Short mmCIF file of C-alpha atoms in Angstrom, two decimals:
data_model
loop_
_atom_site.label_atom_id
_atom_site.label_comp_id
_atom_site.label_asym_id
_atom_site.label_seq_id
_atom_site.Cartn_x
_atom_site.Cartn_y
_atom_site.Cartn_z
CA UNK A 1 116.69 103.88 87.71
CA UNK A 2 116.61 103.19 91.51
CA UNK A 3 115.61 99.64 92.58
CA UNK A 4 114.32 99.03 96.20
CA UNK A 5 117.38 97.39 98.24
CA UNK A 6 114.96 94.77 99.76
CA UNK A 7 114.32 92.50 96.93
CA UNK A 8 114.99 89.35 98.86
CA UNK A 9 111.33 89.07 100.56
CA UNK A 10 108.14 89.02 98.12
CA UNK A 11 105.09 89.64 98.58
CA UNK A 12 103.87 87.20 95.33
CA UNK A 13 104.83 84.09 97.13
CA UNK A 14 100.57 84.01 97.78
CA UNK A 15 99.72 84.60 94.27
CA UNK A 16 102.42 82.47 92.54
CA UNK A 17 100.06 80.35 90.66
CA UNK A 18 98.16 83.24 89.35
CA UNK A 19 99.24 85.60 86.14
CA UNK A 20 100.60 89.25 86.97
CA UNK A 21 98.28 91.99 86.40
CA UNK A 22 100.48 94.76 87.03
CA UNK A 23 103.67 96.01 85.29
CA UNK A 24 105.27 98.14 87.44
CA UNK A 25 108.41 98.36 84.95
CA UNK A 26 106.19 99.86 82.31
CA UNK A 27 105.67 102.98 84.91
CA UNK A 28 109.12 103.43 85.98
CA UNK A 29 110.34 105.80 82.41
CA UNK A 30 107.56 107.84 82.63
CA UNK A 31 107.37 108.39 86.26
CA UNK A 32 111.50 109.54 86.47
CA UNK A 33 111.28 111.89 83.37
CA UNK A 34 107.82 113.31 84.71
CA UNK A 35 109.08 113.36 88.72
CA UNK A 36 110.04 116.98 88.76
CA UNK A 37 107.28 118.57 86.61
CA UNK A 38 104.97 116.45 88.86
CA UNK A 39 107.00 118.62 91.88
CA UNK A 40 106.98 121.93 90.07
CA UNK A 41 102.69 121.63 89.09
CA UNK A 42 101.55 119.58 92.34
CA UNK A 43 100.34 117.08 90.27
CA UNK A 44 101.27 114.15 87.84
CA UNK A 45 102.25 115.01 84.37
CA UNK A 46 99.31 113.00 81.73
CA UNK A 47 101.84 110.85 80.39
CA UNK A 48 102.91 109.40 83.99
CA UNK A 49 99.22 109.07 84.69
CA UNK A 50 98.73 107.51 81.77
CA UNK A 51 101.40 104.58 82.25
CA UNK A 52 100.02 103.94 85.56
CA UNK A 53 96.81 103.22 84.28
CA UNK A 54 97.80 101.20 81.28
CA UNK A 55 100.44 99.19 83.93
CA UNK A 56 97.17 97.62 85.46
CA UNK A 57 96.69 99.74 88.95
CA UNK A 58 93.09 100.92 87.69
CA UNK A 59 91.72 97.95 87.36
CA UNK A 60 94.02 95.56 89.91
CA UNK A 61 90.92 95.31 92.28
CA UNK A 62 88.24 95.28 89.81
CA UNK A 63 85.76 92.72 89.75
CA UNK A 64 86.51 90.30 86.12
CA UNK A 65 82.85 90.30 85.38
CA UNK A 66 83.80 94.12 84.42
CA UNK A 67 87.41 93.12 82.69
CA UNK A 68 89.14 93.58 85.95
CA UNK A 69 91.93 91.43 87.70
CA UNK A 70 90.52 91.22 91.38
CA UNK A 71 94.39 90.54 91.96
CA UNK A 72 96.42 90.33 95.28
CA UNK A 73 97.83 92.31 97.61
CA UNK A 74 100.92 90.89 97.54
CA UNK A 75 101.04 92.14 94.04
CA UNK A 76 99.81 95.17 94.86
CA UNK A 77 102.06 95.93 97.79
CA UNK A 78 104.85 94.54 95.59
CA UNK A 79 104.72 97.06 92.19
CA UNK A 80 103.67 99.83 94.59
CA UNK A 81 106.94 99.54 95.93
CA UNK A 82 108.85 99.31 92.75
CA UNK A 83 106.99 102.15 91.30
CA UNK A 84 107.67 104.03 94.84
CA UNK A 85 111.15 103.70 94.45
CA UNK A 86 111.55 106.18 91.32
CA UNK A 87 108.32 108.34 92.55
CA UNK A 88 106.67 108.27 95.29
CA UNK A 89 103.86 110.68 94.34
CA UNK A 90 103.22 108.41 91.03
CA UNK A 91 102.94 105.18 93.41
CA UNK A 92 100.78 107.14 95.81
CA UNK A 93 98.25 107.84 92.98
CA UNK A 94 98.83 104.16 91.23
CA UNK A 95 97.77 102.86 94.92
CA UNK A 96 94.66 105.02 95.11
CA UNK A 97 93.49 104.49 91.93
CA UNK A 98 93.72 100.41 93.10
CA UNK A 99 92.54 101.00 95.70
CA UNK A 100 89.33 103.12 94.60
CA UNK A 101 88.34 100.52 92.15
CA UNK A 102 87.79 98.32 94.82
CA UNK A 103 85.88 100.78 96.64
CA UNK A 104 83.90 100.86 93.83
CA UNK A 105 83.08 97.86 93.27
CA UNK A 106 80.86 97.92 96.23
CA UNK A 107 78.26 100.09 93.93
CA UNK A 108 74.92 98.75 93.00
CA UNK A 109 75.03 97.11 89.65
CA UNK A 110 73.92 99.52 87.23
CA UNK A 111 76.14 101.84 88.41
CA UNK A 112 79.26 99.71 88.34
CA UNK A 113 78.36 99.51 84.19
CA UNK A 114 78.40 102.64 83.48
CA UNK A 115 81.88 102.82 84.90
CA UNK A 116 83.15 100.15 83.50
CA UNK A 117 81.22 98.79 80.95
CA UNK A 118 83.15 100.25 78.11
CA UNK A 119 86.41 98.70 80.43
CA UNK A 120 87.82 98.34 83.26
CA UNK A 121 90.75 101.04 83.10
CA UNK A 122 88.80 103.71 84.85
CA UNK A 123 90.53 105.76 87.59
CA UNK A 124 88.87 106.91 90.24
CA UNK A 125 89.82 109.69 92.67
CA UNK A 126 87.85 109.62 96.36
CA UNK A 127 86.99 111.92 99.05
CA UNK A 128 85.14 109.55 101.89
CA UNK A 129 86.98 110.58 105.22
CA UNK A 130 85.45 112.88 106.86
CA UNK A 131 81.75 113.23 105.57
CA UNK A 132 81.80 116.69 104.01
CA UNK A 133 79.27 118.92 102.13
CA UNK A 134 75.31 118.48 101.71
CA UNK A 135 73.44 115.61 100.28
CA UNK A 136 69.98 116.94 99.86
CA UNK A 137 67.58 113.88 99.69
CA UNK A 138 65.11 113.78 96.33
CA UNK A 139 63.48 111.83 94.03
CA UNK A 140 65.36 108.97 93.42
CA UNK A 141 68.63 110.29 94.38
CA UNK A 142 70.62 112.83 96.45
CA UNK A 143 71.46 116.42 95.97
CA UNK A 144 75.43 117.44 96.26
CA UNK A 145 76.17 120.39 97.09
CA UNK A 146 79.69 122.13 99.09
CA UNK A 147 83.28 121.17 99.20
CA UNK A 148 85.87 118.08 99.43
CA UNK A 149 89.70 117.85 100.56
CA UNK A 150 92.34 116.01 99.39
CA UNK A 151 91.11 113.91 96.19
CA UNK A 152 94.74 112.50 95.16
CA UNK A 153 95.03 111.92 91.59
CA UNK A 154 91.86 114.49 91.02
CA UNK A 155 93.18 115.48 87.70
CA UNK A 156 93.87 112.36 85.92
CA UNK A 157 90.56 111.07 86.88
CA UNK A 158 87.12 110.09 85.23
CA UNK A 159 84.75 109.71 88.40
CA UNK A 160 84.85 110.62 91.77
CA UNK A 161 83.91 109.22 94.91
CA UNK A 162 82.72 111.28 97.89
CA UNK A 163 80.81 111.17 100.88
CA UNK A 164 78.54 113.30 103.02
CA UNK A 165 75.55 112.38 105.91
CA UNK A 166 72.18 111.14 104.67
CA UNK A 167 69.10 110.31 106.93
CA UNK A 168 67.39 107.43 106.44
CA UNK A 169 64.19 105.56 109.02
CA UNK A 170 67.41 104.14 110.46
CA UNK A 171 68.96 107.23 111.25
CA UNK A 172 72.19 109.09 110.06
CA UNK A 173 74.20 107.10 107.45
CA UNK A 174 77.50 107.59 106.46
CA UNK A 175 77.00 107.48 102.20
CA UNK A 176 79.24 107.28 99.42
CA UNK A 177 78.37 108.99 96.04
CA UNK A 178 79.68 108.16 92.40
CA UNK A 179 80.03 111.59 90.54
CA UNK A 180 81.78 111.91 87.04
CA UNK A 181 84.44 113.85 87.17
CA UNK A 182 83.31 116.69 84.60
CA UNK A 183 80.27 117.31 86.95
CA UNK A 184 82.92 118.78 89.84
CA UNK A 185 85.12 121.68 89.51
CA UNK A 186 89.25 120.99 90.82
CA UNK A 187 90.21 123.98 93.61
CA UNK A 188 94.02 124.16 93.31
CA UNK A 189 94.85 123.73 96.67
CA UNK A 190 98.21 121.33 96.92
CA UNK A 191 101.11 122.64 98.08
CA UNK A 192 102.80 120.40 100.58
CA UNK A 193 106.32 119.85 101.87
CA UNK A 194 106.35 116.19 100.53
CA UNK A 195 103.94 113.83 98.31
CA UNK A 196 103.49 117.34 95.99
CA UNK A 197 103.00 115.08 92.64
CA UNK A 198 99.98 113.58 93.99
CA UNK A 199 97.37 116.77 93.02
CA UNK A 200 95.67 115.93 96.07
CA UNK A 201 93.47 118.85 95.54
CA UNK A 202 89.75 119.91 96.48
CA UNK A 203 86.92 119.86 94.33
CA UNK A 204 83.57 121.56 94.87
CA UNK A 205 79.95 120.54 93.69
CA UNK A 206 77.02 123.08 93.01
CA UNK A 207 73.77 121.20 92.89
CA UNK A 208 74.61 117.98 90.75
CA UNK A 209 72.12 114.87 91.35
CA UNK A 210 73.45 111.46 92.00
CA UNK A 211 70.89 108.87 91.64
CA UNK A 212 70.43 106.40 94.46
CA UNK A 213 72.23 103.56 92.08
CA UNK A 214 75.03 105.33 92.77
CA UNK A 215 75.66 105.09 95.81
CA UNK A 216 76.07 102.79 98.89
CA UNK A 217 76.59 103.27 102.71
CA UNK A 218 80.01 103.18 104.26
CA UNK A 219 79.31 100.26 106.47
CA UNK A 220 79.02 98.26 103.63
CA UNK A 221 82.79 98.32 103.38
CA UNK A 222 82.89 96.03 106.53
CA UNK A 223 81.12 93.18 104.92
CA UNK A 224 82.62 90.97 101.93
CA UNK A 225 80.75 91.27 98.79
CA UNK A 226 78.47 89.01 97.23
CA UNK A 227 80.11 87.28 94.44
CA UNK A 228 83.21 89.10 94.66
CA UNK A 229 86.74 87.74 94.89
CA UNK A 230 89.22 87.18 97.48
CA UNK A 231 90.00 90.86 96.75
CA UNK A 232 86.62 92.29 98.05
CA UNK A 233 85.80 89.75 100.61
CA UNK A 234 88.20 91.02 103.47
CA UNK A 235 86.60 94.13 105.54
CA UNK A 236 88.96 97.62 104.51
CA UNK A 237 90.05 98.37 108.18
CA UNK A 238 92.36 94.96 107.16
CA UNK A 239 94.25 96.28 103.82
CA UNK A 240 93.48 100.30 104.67
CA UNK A 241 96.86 100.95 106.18
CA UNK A 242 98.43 98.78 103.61
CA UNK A 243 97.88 101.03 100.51
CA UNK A 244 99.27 103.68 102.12
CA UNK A 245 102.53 101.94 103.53
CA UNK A 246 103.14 100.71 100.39
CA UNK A 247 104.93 103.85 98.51
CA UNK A 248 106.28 104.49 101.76
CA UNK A 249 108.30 101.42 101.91
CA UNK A 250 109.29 101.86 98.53
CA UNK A 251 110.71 105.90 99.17
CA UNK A 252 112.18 104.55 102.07
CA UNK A 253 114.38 101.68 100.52
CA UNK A 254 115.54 104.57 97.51
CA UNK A 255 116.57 106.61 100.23
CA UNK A 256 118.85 103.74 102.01
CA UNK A 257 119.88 103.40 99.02
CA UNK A 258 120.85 107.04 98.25
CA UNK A 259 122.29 107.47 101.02
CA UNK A 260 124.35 104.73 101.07
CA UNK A 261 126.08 105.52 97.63
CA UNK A 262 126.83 109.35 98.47
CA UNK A 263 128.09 108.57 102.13
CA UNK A 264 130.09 105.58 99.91
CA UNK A 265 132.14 108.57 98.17
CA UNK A 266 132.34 111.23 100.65
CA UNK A 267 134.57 112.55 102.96
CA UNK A 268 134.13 114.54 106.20
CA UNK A 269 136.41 118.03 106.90
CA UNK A 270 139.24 116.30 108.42
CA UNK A 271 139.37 113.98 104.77
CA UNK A 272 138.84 110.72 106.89
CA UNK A 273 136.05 108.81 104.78
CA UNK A 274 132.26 109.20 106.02
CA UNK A 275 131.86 105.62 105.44
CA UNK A 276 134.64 104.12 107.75
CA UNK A 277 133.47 106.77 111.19
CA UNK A 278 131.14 104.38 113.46
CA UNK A 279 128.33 106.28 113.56
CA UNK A 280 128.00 105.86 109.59
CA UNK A 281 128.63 102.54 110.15
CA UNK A 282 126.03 101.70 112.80
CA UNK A 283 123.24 103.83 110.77
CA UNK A 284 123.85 101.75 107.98
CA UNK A 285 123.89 98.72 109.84
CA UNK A 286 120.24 100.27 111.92
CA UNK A 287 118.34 101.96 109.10
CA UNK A 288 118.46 98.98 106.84
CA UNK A 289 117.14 96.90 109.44
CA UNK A 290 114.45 99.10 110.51
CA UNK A 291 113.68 99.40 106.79
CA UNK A 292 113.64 95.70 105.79
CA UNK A 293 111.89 94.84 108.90
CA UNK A 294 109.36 97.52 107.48
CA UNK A 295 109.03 95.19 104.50
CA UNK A 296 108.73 91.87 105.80
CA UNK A 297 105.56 93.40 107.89
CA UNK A 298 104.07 94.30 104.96
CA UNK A 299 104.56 91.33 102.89
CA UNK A 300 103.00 89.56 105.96
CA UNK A 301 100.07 92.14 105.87
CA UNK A 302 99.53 91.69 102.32
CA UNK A 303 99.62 87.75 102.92
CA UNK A 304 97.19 87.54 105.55
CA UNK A 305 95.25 89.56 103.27
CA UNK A 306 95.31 87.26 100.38
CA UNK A 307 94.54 84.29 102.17
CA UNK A 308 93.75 84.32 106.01
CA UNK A 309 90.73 84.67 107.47
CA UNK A 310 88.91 87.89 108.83
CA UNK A 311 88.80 87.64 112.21
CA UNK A 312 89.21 90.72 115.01
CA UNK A 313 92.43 89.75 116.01
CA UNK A 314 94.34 89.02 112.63
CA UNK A 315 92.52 92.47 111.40
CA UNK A 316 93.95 94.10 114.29
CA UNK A 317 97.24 92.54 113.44
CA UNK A 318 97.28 94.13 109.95
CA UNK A 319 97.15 97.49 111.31
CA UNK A 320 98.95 97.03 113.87
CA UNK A 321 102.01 95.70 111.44
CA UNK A 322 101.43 98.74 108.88
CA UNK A 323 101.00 101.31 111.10
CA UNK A 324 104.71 100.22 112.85
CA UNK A 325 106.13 99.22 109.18
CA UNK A 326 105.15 103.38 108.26
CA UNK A 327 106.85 104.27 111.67
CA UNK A 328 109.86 101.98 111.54
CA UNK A 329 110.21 103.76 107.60
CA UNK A 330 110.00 107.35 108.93
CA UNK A 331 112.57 106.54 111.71
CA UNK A 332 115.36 105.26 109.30
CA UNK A 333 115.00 107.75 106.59
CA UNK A 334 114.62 110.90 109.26
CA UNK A 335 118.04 109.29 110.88
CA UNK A 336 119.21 108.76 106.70
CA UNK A 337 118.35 112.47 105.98
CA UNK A 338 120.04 114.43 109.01
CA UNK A 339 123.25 112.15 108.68
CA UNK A 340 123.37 113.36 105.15
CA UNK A 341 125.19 116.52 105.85
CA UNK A 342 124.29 119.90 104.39
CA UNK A 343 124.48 118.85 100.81
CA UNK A 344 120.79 117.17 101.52
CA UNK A 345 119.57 120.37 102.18
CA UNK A 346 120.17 121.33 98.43
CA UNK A 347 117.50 121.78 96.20
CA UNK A 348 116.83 119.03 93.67
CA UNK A 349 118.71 116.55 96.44
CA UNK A 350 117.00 113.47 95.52
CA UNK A 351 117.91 112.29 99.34
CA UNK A 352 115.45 115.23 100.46
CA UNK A 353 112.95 114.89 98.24
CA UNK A 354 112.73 110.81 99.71
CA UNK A 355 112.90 112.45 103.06
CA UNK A 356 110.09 115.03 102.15
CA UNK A 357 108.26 112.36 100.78
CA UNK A 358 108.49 109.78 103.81
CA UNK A 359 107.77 112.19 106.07
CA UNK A 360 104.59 113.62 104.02
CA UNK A 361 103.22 109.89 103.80
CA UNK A 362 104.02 108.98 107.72
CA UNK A 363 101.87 111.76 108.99
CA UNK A 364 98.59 109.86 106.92
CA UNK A 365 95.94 109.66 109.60
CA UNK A 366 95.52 105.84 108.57
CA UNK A 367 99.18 104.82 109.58
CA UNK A 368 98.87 106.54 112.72
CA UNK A 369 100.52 103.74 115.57
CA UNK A 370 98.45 104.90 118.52
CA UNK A 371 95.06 104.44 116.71
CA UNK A 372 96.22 101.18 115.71
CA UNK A 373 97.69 100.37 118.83
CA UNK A 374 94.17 100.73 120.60
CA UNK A 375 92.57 98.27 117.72
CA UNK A 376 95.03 95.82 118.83
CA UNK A 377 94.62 96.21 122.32
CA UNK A 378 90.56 96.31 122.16
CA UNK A 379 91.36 92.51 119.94
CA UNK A 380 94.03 91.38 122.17
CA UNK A 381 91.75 91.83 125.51
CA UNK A 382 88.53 91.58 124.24
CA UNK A 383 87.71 88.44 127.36
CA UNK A 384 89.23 91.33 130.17
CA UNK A 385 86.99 92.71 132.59
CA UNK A 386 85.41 96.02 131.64
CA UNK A 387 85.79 95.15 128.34
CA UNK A 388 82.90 94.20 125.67
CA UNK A 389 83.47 91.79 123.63
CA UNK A 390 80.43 92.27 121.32
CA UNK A 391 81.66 95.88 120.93
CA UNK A 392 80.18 98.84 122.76
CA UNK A 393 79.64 100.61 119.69
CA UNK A 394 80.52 100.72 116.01
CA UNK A 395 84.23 100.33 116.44
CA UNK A 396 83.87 97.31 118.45
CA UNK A 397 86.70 94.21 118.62
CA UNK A 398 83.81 91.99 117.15
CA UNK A 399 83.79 93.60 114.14
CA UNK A 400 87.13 94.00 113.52
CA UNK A 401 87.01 97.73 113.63
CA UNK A 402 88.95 99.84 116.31
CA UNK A 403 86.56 101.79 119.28
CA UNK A 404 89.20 104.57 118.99
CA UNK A 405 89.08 107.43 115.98
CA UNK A 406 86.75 110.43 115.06
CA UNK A 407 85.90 112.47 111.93
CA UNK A 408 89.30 113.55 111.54
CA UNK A 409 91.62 110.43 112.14
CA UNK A 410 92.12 107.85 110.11
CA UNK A 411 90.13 105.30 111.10
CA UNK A 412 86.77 106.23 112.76
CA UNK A 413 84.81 104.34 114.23
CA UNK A 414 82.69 103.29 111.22
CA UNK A 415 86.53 101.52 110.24
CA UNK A 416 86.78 103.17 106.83
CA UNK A 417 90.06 105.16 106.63
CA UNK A 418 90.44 108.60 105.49
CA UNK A 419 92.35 107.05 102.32
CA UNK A 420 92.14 111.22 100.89
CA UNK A 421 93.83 112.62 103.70
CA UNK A 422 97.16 113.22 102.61
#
């Protein structure tokens, strides 16, 4: 099995004192034997599904009135890694479904039972980013009705969130809906260059009522939760970016390492060794720089997460740090790949598939650097003239959310990412 080269830096060192709720090792069998049927289908085979839910990722951000662990990010960012390092499809989904719980948890009361009142292993696939289809308002609920993209882990799932526009006396609202998965019909629609194990599929809804318990309003996400845990009291634009950098830094480290062992035994035309010419040498030297640096960004993310406190500016600094951790990964493993020679381009190279991989997860709207780049810079010079420091609008530096984005970026301005965008 590969094992990400980086292991010096945690990110645990915040959550020391408190017991592990994830077991990344339990994943790591299933997700190598199951990595190219997950390639072949588009989707994860059951039994790699399976081991990421019984390795804790379901239920790492739910609340523990419900069985959950409302654990760390440092954790989180730390087995999504490991996990990343043998597949980075399964870590994508095993990140998702983590990260949907705590989405979840935001739902009124009596719906959060009857999703986890039998337990708290319950994964949850989510289309939020951009609103999509009809909600028809009713009695006591909302009508669904049309079509959602990229729901990763779709298959493997046993609800489903997704969002559309609803008006209310306040205007046009930005909702979330809880649907069980058996009342939505999977469109086989995934076939990308990289990330192909995630099924990040579409599903379409004909006429199925969601009560009002059900659901809750995207802005909601901005706000900590009553009676929650450390977990659900930092707003999402802070640890959005994260869950997505997370298998990316993992892929990336397997790939330094891949490509370090084959350029190890290989020999150019004129039978000098690929490892002693200086341009091997300096990409070595550069890639696993860029690539550790990727990691100790995230580990910082992941601590300011666990324990600092919400302002604009360290916000602003989380994305900021993932978004350039994603970029500073894509750099080193494009540069990795294209040094490889043309035995990468093979098939079944496990070098490629990294490189398809990397390259699939970099282009997420959420780890875009220019949208997080103008978060930063709306923080950073939030006193300058010409510049509001209340916030013009929704995405204002007040609030921690970014003035920049749109229906189709990762960020809008309401600050929820697009986490189904793939």
């Amino acid at each position: 099995m590969l094992s990400p080269t980086a292991a010096a830096p945690t990110a645990e060192a915040p959550s020391a004192s408190l017991s592990v709720s994830l077991v990344p090792d339990a994943v790591l069998t299933a997700a190598g034997l199951g990595a190219q049927l997950s390639e072949e289908h588009c989707r994860l085979a059951g039994e790699t599904a399976d081991a990421v839910r019984d390795a804790g990722f379901a239920r790492h951000f739910v609340p523990r009135c419900y069985g959950g662990s409302e654990g760390t990010f440092g954790e989180f960012l730390t087995a999504t890694a490991t996990v990343a390092a043998v597949c980075a499809s399964t870590a994508w989904c095993a990140a998702l479904f983590a990260a949907h719980g705590r989405l979840a948890s935001y739902l009124p009361e009596r719906a959060r039972q009857e999703l986890w009142g039998a337990g708290p292993d319950v994964r949850i696939a989510a289309s939020v980013i951009p609103p999509q289809g009809r909600a028809t308002a009713g009695e006591g609920g909302w009508r669904l009705d049309g079509r959602w993209s990229y729901a990763s882990g779709i298959d493997h799932a046993e609800w489903v969130l997704l969002a559309g526009f609803t008006e209310s006396a306040g205007g046009r609202e930005h909702r979330i809906f809880a649907v069980p998965r058996a009342e939505v019909t999977v469109l086989d629609t995934w076939r990308p260059l990289g990330l192909r194990g995630t099924g990040s599929n579409s599903v379409r809804v004909e006429d199925v009522f969601v009560p009002e318990y059900r659901t809750f309003t995207l802005d909601r996400l901005l706000r900590p939760l009553p009676g929650g845990g450390r977990c659900h009291g930092v707003p999402f634009p802070m640890v959005a970016a994260l869950q997505f950098a997370a298998p990316l830094l993992g892929a990336a480290e397997a790939a330094q390492s891949l490509w370090t062992a084959a350029t190890a035994g290989r020999r150019r035309a004129d039978g000098r060794a690929a490892a002693l010419t200086p341009a091997a040498r300096h990409l070595a030297a550069e890639s696993s720089a860029k690539i550790k640096a990727a990691r100790l960004l995230l580990v910082e993310v992941a601590l300011r997460a666990d324990t600092a406190e919400a302002t604009p500016a360290v916000v602003a600094e989380c994305r900021r740090d993932a978004a350039m951790a994603a970029a500073l990964c894509a750099e080193a493993v494009d540069r990795l790949f294209h040094a490889a020679g043309a035995g990468a381009l093979a098939e079944g190279n496990p070098l490629q598939q990294k490189w398809r991989d990397v390259t699939a997860a970099a282009a997420h709207a959420t780890l875009s650097f220019d949208t997080a780049a103008a978060a930063y810079a709306d923080a950073v010079f939030a006193d300058a003239d010409g510049v509001d420091a209340g916030g013009v609008d929704a995405g204002g530096a007040a609030s921690g959310v970014p003035a920049s984005g749109g229906a189709d970026v990762g960020v809008p301005a309401s600050g929820v990412p697009a986490s189904e965008r793939a």
